[in-house]
mmCIF file of C-alpha atoms and ligand atoms in Angstrom:
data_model
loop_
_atom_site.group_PDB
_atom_site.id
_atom_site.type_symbol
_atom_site.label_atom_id
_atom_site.label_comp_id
_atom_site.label_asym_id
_atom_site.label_seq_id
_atom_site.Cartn_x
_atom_site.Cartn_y
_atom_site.Cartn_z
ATOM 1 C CA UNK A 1 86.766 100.547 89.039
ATOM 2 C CA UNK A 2 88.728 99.982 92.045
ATOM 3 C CA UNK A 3 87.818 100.584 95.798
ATOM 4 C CA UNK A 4 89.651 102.986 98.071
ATOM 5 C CA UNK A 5 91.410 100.509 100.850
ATOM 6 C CA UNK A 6 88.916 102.230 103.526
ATOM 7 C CA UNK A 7 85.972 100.977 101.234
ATOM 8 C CA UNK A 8 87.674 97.473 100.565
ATOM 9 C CA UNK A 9 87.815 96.997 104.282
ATOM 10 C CA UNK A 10 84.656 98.640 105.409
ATOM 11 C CA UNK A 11 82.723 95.850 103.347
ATOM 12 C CA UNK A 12 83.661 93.367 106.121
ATOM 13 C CA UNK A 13 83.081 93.792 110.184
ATOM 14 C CA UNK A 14 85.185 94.409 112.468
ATOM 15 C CA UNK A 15 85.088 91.201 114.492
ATOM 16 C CA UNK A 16 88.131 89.287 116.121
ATOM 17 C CA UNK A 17 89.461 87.118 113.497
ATOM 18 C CA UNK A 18 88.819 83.562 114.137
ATOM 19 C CA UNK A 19 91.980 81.263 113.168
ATOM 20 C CA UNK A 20 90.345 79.930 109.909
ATOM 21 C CA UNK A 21 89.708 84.274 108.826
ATOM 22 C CA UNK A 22 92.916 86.103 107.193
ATOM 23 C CA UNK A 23 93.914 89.183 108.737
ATOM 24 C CA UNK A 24 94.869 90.838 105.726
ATOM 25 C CA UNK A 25 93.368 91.057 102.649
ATOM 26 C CA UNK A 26 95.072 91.888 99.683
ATOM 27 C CA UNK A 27 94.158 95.060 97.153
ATOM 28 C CA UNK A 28 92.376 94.041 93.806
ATOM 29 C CA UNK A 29 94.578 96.537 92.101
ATOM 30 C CA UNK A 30 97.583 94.442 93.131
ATOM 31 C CA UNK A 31 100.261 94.981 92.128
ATOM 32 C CA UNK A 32 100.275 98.668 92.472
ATOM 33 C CA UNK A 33 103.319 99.625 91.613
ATOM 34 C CA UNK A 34 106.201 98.415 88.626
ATOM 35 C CA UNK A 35 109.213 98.969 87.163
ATOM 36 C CA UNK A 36 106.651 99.236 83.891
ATOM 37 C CA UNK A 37 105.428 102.546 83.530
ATOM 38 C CA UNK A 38 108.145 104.040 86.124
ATOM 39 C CA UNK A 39 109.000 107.571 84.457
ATOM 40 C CA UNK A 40 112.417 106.314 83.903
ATOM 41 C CA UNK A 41 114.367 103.029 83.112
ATOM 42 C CA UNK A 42 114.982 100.712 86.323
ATOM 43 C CA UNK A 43 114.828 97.581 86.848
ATOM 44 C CA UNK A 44 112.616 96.380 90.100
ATOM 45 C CA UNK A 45 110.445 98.467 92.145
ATOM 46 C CA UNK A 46 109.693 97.076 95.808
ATOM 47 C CA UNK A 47 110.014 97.660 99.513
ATOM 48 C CA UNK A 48 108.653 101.415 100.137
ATOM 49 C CA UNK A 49 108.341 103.225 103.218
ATOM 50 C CA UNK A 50 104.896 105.111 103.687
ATOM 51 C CA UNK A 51 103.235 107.676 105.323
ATOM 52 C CA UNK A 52 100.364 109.925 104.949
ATOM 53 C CA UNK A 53 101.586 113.633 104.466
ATOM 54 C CA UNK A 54 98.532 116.112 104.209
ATOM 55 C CA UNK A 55 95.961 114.331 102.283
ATOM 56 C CA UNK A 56 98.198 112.244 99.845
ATOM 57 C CA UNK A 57 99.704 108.803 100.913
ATOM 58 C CA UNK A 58 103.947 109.017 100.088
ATOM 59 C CA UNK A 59 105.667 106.153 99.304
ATOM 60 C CA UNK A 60 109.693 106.500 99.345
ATOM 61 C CA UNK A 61 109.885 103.221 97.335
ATOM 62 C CA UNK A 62 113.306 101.288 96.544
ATOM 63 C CA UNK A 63 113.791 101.291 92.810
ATOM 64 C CA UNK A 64 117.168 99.017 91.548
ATOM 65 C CA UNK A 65 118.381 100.192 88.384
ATOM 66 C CA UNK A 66 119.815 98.338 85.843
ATOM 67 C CA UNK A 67 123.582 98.076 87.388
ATOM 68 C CA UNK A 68 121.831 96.255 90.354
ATOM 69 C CA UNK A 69 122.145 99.302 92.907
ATOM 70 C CA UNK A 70 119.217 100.647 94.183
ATOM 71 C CA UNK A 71 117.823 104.277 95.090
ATOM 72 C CA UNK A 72 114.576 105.894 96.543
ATOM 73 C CA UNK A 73 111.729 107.482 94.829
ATOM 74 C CA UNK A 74 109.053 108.898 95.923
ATOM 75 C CA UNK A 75 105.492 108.636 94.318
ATOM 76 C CA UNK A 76 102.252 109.924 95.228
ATOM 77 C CA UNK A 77 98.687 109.659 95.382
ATOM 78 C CA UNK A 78 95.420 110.921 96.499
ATOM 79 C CA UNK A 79 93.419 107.419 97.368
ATOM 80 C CA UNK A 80 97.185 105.358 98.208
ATOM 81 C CA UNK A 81 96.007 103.173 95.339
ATOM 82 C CA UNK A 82 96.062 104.531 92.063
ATOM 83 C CA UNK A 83 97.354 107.492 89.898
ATOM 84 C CA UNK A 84 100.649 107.683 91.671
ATOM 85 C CA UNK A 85 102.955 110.909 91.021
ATOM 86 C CA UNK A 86 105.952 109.438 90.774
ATOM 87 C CA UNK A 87 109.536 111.600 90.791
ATOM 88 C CA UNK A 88 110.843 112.074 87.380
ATOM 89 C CA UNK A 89 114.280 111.198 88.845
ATOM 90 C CA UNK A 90 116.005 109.484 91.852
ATOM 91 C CA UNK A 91 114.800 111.717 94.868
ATOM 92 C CA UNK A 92 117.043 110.252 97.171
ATOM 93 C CA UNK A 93 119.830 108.288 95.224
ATOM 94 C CA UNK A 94 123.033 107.518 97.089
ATOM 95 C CA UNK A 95 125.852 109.385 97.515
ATOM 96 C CA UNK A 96 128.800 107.844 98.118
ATOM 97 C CA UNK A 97 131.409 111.183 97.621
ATOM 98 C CA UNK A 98 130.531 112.376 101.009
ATOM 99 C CA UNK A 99 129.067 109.027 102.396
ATOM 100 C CA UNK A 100 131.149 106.338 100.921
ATOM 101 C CA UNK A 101 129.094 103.773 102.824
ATOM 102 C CA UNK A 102 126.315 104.117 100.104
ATOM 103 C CA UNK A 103 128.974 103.154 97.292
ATOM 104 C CA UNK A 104 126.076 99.606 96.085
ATOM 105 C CA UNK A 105 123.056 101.573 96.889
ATOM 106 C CA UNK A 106 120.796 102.873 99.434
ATOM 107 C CA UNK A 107 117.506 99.816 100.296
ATOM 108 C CA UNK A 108 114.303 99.565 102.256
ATOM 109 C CA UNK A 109 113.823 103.022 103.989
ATOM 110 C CA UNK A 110 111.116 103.255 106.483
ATOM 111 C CA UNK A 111 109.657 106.736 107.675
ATOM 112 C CA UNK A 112 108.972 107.244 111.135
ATOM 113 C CA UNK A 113 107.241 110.528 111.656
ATOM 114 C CA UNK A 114 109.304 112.122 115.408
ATOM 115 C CA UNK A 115 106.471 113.851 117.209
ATOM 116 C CA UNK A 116 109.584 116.213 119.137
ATOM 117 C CA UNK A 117 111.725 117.473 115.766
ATOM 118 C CA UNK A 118 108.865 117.452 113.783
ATOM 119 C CA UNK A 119 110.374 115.760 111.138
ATOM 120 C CA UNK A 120 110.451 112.305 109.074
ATOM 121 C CA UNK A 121 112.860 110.140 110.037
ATOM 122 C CA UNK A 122 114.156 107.699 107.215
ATOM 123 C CA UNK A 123 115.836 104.617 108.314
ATOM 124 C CA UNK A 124 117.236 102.836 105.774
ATOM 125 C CA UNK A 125 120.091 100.478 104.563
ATOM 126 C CA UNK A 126 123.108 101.531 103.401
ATOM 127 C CA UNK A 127 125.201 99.052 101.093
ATOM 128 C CA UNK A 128 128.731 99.551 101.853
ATOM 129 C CA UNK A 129 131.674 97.951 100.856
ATOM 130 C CA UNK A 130 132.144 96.008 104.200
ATOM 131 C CA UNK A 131 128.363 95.504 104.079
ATOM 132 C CA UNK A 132 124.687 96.500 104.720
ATOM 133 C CA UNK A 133 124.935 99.182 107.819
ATOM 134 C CA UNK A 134 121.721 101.093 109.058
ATOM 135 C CA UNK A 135 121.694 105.301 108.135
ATOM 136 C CA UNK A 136 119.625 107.480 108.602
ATOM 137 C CA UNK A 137 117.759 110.747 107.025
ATOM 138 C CA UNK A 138 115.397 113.336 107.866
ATOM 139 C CA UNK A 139 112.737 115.079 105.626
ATOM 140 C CA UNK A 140 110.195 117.671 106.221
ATOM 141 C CA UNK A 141 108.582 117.411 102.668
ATOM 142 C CA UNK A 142 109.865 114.477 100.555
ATOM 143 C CA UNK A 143 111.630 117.122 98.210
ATOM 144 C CA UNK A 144 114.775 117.323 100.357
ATOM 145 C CA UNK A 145 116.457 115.185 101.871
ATOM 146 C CA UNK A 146 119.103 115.635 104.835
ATOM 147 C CA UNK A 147 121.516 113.202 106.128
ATOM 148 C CA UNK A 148 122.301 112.182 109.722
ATOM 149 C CA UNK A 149 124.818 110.051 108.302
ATOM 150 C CA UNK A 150 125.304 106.251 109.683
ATOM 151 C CA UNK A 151 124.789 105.214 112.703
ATOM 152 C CA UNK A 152 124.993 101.262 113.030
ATOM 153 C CA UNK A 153 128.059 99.308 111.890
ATOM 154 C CA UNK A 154 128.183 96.438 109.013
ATOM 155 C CA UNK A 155 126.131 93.955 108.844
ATOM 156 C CA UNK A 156 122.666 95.869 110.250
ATOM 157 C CA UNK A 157 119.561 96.725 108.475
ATOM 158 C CA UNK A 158 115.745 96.606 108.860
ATOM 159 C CA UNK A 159 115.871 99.362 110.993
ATOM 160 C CA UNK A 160 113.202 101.896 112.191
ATOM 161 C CA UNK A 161 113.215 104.727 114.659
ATOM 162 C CA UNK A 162 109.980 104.717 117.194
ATOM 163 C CA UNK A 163 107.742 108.171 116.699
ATOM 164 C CA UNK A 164 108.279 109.266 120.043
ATOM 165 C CA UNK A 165 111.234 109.524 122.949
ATOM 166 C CA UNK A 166 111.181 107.050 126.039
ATOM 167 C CA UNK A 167 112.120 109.800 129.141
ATOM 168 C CA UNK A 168 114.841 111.538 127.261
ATOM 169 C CA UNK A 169 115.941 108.453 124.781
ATOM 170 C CA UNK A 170 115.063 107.875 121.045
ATOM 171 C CA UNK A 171 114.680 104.346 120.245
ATOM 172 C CA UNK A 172 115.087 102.378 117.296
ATOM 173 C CA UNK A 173 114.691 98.771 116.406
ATOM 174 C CA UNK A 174 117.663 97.271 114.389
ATOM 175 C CA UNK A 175 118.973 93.630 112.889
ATOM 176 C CA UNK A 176 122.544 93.211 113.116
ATOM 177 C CA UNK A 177 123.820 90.151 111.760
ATOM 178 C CA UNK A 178 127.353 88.290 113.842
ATOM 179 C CA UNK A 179 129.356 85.847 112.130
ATOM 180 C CA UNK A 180 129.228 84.019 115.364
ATOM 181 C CA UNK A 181 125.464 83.989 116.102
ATOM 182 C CA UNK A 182 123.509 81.168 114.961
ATOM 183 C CA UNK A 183 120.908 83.116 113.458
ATOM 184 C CA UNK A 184 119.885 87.138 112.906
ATOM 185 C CA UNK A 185 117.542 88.915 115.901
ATOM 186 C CA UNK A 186 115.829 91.703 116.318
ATOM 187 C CA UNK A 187 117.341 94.324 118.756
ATOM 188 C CA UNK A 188 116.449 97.718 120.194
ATOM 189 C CA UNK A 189 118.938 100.308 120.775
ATOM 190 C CA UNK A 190 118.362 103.737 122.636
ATOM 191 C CA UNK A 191 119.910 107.339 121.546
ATOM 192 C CA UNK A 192 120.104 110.988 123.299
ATOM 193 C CA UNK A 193 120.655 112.440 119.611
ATOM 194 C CA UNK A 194 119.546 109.864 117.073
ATOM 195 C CA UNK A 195 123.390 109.889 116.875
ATOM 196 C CA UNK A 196 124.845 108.070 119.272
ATOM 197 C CA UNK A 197 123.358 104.614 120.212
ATOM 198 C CA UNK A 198 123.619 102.369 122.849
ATOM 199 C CA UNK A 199 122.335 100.264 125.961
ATOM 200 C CA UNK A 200 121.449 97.733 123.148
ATOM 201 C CA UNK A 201 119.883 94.760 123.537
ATOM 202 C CA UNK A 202 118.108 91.673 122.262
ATOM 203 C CA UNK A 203 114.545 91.996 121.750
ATOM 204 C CA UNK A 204 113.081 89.470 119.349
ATOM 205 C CA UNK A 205 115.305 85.997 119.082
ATOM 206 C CA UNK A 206 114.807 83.910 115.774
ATOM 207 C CA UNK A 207 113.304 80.691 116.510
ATOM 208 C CA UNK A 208 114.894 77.496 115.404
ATOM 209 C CA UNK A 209 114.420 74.038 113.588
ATOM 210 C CA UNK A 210 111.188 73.806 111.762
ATOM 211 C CA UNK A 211 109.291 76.944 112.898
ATOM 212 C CA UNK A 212 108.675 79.650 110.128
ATOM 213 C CA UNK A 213 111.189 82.196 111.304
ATOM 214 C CA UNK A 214 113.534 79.897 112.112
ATOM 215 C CA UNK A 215 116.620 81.196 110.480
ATOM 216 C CA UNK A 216 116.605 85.184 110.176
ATOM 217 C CA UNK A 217 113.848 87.991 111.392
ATOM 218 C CA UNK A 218 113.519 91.507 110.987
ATOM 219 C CA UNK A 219 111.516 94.235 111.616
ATOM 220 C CA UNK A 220 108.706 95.269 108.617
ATOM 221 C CA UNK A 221 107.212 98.706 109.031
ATOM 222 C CA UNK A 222 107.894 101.273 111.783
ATOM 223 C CA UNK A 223 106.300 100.514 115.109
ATOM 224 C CA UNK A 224 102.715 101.753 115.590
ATOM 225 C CA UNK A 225 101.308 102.925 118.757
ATOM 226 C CA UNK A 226 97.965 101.591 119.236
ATOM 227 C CA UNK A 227 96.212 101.748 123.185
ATOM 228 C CA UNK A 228 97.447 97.286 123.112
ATOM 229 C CA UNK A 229 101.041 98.456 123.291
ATOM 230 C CA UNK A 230 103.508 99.178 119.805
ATOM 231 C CA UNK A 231 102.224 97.055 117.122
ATOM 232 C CA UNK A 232 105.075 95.346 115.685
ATOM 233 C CA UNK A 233 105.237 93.617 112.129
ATOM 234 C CA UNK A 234 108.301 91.386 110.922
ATOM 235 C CA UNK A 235 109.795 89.236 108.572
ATOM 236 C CA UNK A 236 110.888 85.542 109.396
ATOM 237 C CA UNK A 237 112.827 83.679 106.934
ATOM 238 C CA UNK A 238 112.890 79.840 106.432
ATOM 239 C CA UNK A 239 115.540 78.566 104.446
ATOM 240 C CA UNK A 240 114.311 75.650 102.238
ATOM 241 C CA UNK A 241 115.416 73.375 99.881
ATOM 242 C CA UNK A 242 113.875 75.565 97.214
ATOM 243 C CA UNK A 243 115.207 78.670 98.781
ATOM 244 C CA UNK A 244 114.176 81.041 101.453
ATOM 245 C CA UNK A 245 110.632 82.246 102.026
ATOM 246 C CA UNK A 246 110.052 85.643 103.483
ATOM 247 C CA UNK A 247 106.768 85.203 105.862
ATOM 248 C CA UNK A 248 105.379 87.970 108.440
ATOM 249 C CA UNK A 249 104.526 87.578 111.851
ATOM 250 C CA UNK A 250 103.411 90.103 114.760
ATOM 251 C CA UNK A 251 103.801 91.046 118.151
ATOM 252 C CA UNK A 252 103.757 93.686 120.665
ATOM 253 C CA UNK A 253 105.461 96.079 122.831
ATOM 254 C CA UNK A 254 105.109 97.309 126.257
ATOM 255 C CA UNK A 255 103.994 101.479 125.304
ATOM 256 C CA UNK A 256 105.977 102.736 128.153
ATOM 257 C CA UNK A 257 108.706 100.041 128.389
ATOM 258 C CA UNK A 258 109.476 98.883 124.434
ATOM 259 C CA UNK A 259 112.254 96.478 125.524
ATOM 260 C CA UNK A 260 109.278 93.925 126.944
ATOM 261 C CA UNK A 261 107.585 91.821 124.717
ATOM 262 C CA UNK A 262 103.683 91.044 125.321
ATOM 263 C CA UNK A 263 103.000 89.180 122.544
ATOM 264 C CA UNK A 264 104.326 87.173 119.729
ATOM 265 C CA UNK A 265 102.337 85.535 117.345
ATOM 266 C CA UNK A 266 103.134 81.687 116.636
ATOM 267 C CA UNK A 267 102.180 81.501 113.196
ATOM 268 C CA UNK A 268 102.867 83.863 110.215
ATOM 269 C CA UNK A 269 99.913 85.732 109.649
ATOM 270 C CA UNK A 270 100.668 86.981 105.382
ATOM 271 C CA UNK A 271 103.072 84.255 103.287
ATOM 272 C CA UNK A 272 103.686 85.135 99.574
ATOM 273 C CA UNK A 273 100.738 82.966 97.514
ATOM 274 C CA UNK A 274 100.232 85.223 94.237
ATOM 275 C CA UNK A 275 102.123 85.041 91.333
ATOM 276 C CA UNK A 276 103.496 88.673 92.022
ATOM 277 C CA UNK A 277 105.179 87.262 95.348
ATOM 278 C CA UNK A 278 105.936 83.687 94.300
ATOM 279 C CA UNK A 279 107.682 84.785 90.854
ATOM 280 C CA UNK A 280 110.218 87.944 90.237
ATOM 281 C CA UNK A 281 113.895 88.386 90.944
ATOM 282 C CA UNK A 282 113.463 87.135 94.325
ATOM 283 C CA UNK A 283 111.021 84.688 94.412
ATOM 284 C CA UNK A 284 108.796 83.987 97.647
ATOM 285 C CA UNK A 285 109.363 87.291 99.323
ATOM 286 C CA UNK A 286 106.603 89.152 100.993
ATOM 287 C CA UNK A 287 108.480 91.991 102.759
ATOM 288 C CA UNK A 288 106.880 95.218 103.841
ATOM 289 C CA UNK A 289 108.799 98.841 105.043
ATOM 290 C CA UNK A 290 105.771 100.641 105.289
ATOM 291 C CA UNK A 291 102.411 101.303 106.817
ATOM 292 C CA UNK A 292 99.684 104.110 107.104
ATOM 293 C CA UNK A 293 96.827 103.855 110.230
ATOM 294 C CA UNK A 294 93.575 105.417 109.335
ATOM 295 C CA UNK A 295 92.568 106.769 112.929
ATOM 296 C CA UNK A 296 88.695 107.031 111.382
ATOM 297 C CA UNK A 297 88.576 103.767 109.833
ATOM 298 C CA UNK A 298 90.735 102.103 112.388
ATOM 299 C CA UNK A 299 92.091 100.306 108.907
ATOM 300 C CA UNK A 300 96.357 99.549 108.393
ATOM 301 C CA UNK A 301 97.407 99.960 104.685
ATOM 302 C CA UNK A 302 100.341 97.745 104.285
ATOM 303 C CA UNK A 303 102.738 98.403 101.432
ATOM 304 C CA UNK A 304 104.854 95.757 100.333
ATOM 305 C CA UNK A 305 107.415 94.586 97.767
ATOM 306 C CA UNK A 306 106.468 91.480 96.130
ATOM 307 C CA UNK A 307 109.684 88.954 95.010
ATOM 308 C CA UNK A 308 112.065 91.904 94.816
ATOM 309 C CA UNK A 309 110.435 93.318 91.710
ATOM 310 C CA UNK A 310 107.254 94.926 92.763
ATOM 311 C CA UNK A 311 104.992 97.148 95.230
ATOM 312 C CA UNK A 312 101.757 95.260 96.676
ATOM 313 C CA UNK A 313 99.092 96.569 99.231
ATOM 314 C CA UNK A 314 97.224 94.257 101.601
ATOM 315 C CA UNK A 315 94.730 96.298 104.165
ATOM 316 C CA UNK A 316 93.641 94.864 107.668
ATOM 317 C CA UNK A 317 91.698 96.267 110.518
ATOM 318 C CA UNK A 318 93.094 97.397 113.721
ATOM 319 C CA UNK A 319 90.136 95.638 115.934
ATOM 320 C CA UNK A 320 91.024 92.593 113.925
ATOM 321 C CA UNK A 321 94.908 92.839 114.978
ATOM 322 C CA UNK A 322 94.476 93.428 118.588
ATOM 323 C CA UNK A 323 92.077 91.069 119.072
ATOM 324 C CA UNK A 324 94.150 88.381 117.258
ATOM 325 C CA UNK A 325 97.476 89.529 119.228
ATOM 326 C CA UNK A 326 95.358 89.002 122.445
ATOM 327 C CA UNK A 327 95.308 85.314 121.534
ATOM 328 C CA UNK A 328 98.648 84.573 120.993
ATOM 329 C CA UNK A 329 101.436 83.559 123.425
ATOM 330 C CA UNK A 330 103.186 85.502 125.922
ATOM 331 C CA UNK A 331 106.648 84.716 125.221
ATOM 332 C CA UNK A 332 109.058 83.338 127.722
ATOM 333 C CA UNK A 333 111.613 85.803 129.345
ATOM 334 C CA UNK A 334 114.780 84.702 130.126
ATOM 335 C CA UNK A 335 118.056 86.269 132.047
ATOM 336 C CA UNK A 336 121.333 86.456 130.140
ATOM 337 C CA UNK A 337 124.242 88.484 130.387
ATOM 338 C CA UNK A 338 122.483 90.745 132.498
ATOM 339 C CA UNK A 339 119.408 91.533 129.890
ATOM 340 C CA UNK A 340 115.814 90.127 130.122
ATOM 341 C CA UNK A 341 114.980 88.566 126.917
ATOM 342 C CA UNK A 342 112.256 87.024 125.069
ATOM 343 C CA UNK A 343 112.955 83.116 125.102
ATOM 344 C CA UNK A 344 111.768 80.781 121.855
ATOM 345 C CA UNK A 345 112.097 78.231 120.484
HETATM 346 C C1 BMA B 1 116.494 91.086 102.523
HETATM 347 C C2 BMA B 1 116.582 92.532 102.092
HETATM 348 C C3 BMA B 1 115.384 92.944 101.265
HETATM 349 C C4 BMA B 1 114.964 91.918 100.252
HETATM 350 C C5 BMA B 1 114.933 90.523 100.867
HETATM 351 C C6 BMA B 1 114.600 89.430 99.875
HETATM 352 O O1 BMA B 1 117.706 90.669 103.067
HETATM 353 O O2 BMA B 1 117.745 92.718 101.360
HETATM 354 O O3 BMA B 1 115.686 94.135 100.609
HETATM 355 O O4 BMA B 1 113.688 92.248 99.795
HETATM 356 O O5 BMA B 1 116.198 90.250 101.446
HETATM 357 O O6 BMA B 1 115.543 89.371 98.838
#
């Protein structure tokens, strides 16, 4: 018998984690999701976007067949734990006729739901021929699927689009990649129409040398308003002798003003340690796309992919978060080229 994630994190209080106390705790049922037992033949099943749509928990999770390209599928369930509906077929598989930018695959949506259009909003990765390139998708149901088409060039990814507008301005948090840039950052970009972007700039830099995220970063799961400021999770990648590891750290956004940074947390706070994130196709790699509140419980369900091969869930609580993020540094600001920026090193 397993324990709804509300009930697995009820069990302990809701106290400010002290630095020796985990913030998230992993689900017993772990992992919750494989390519065994997926209706039809794939592969891998990993990085999922989430979101809670009437009373079942939706997960739009990657599945990579057996040529190596992925699509999305989604699969659903009453408790977000167990006994998972899963599509019978591809629900969103790419289409590279009419979008030839999806020719390898379409990767690691996340699902922001936009309070104005009343719609999902799927941000995910295309594969093109010239490169990974953000695109984007809207849903009302998870049944169909419509395409705004792509709207960051090669190489970009780890995108999400922020639930609400900023004065008249969608926002959306990218990772483009230069050829020039010593390392990959996190940047925010602003849009009239989800469309056209611009007025982009640099909002999380990697650090360097030894530090954890020292290499590449990029956003996890959609931002999440809490009353702090926009909850932010990402991924910081250390490249080691033995290969890169895929940790996740946190920080925070101004509510009102998303391009300042008020927090950023020095260590990683979730590192792969189980077999199901140490061993698979990717080994090492925590890396989550999606992530459901529960306003009664005040608890986070985090879904992630474990090593490339399959879906995990680790559960935290909010108190435990903001209370954590309170603690941790204020990061340097810096002027260049006209942009304040956060500053580490
Ligand atoms: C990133 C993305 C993810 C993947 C991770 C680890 O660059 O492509 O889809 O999970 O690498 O391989």
């Amino acid at each position: 018998m397993h324990n709804s994630p509300e009930e697995h994190e009820m069990g302990r209080e809701s106290k400010v984690a002290n630095q020796c106390e985990e913030l998230f705790h992993r689900h017993d049922d772990n992992p919750i999701l494989t390519a065994h037992g997926w209706p039809y033949r794939v592969n891998t099943v990993f990085n999922a976007g989430a979101c809670q749509l009437g009373g079942e928990t939706v997960l739009l999770v990657r599945a990579e067949d057996r040529r190596g390209h992925s699509h999305l599928t989604v699969a659903r369930s009453n408790d977000g734990v167990s006994d998972w509906r899963i599509d019978s077929k591809p629900s969103f598989a790419p289409n590279p006729e009419n979008y030839p930018e999806e020719e390898w695959g379409v990767e690691d949506p996340r699902v922001t739901w936009v309070e104005d259009r009343s719609l999902w909003v799927i941000a995910y990765t295309s594969f093109s021929h010239s490169g990974p390139l953000v695109s984007l998708a809207e849903t009302r149901d998870f049944d169909t699927f419509s395409r705004l088409g792509p709207v960051m060039p090669p190489e970009d990814k780890d995108a999400a689009v922020f639930p609400r507008r900023f004065g008249n301005r969608y926002a959306m948090i990218h990772r483009p990649v230069s050829a020039s840039s010593s390392g990959a950052h996190i940047w925010l970009s602003f849009s009239p129409d989800l469309i056209h972007w611009g007025e982009h700039q640099l909002l999380l830099r990697t650090r360097r040398g030894a530090w954890w995220d020292a290499n590449r970063i990029g956003l996890g799961p959609p931002p999440l308003e809490t009353p702090e400021g926009w909850l932010i999770m990402y991924h910081g990648v250390r490249t080691t002798a033995g290969g890169c590891l895929y940790r996740l750290g946190l920080a925070l956004l101004d509510l009102d003003d998303p391009r300042r940074v008020l927090r950023r947390s020095d260590e990683w706070v979730f590192a792969p340690e189980t077999p199901y994130e140490r061993q698979g196709d990717v080994n090492g790699v925590v890396f989550p796309c999606g992530w459901i509140l529960d306003k009664h419980t005040n608890v986070i369900r985090v879904y992630y992919g474990g090593a490339d091969t399959c879906l995990a869930l680790a559960t935290a609580n909010l108190a435990d978060i903001s209370g954590y993020l309170c603690m941790c540094p204020v990061p340097k600001t810096r002027k260049r080229a006209g942009m304040t920026v956060s500053s580490e090193d």
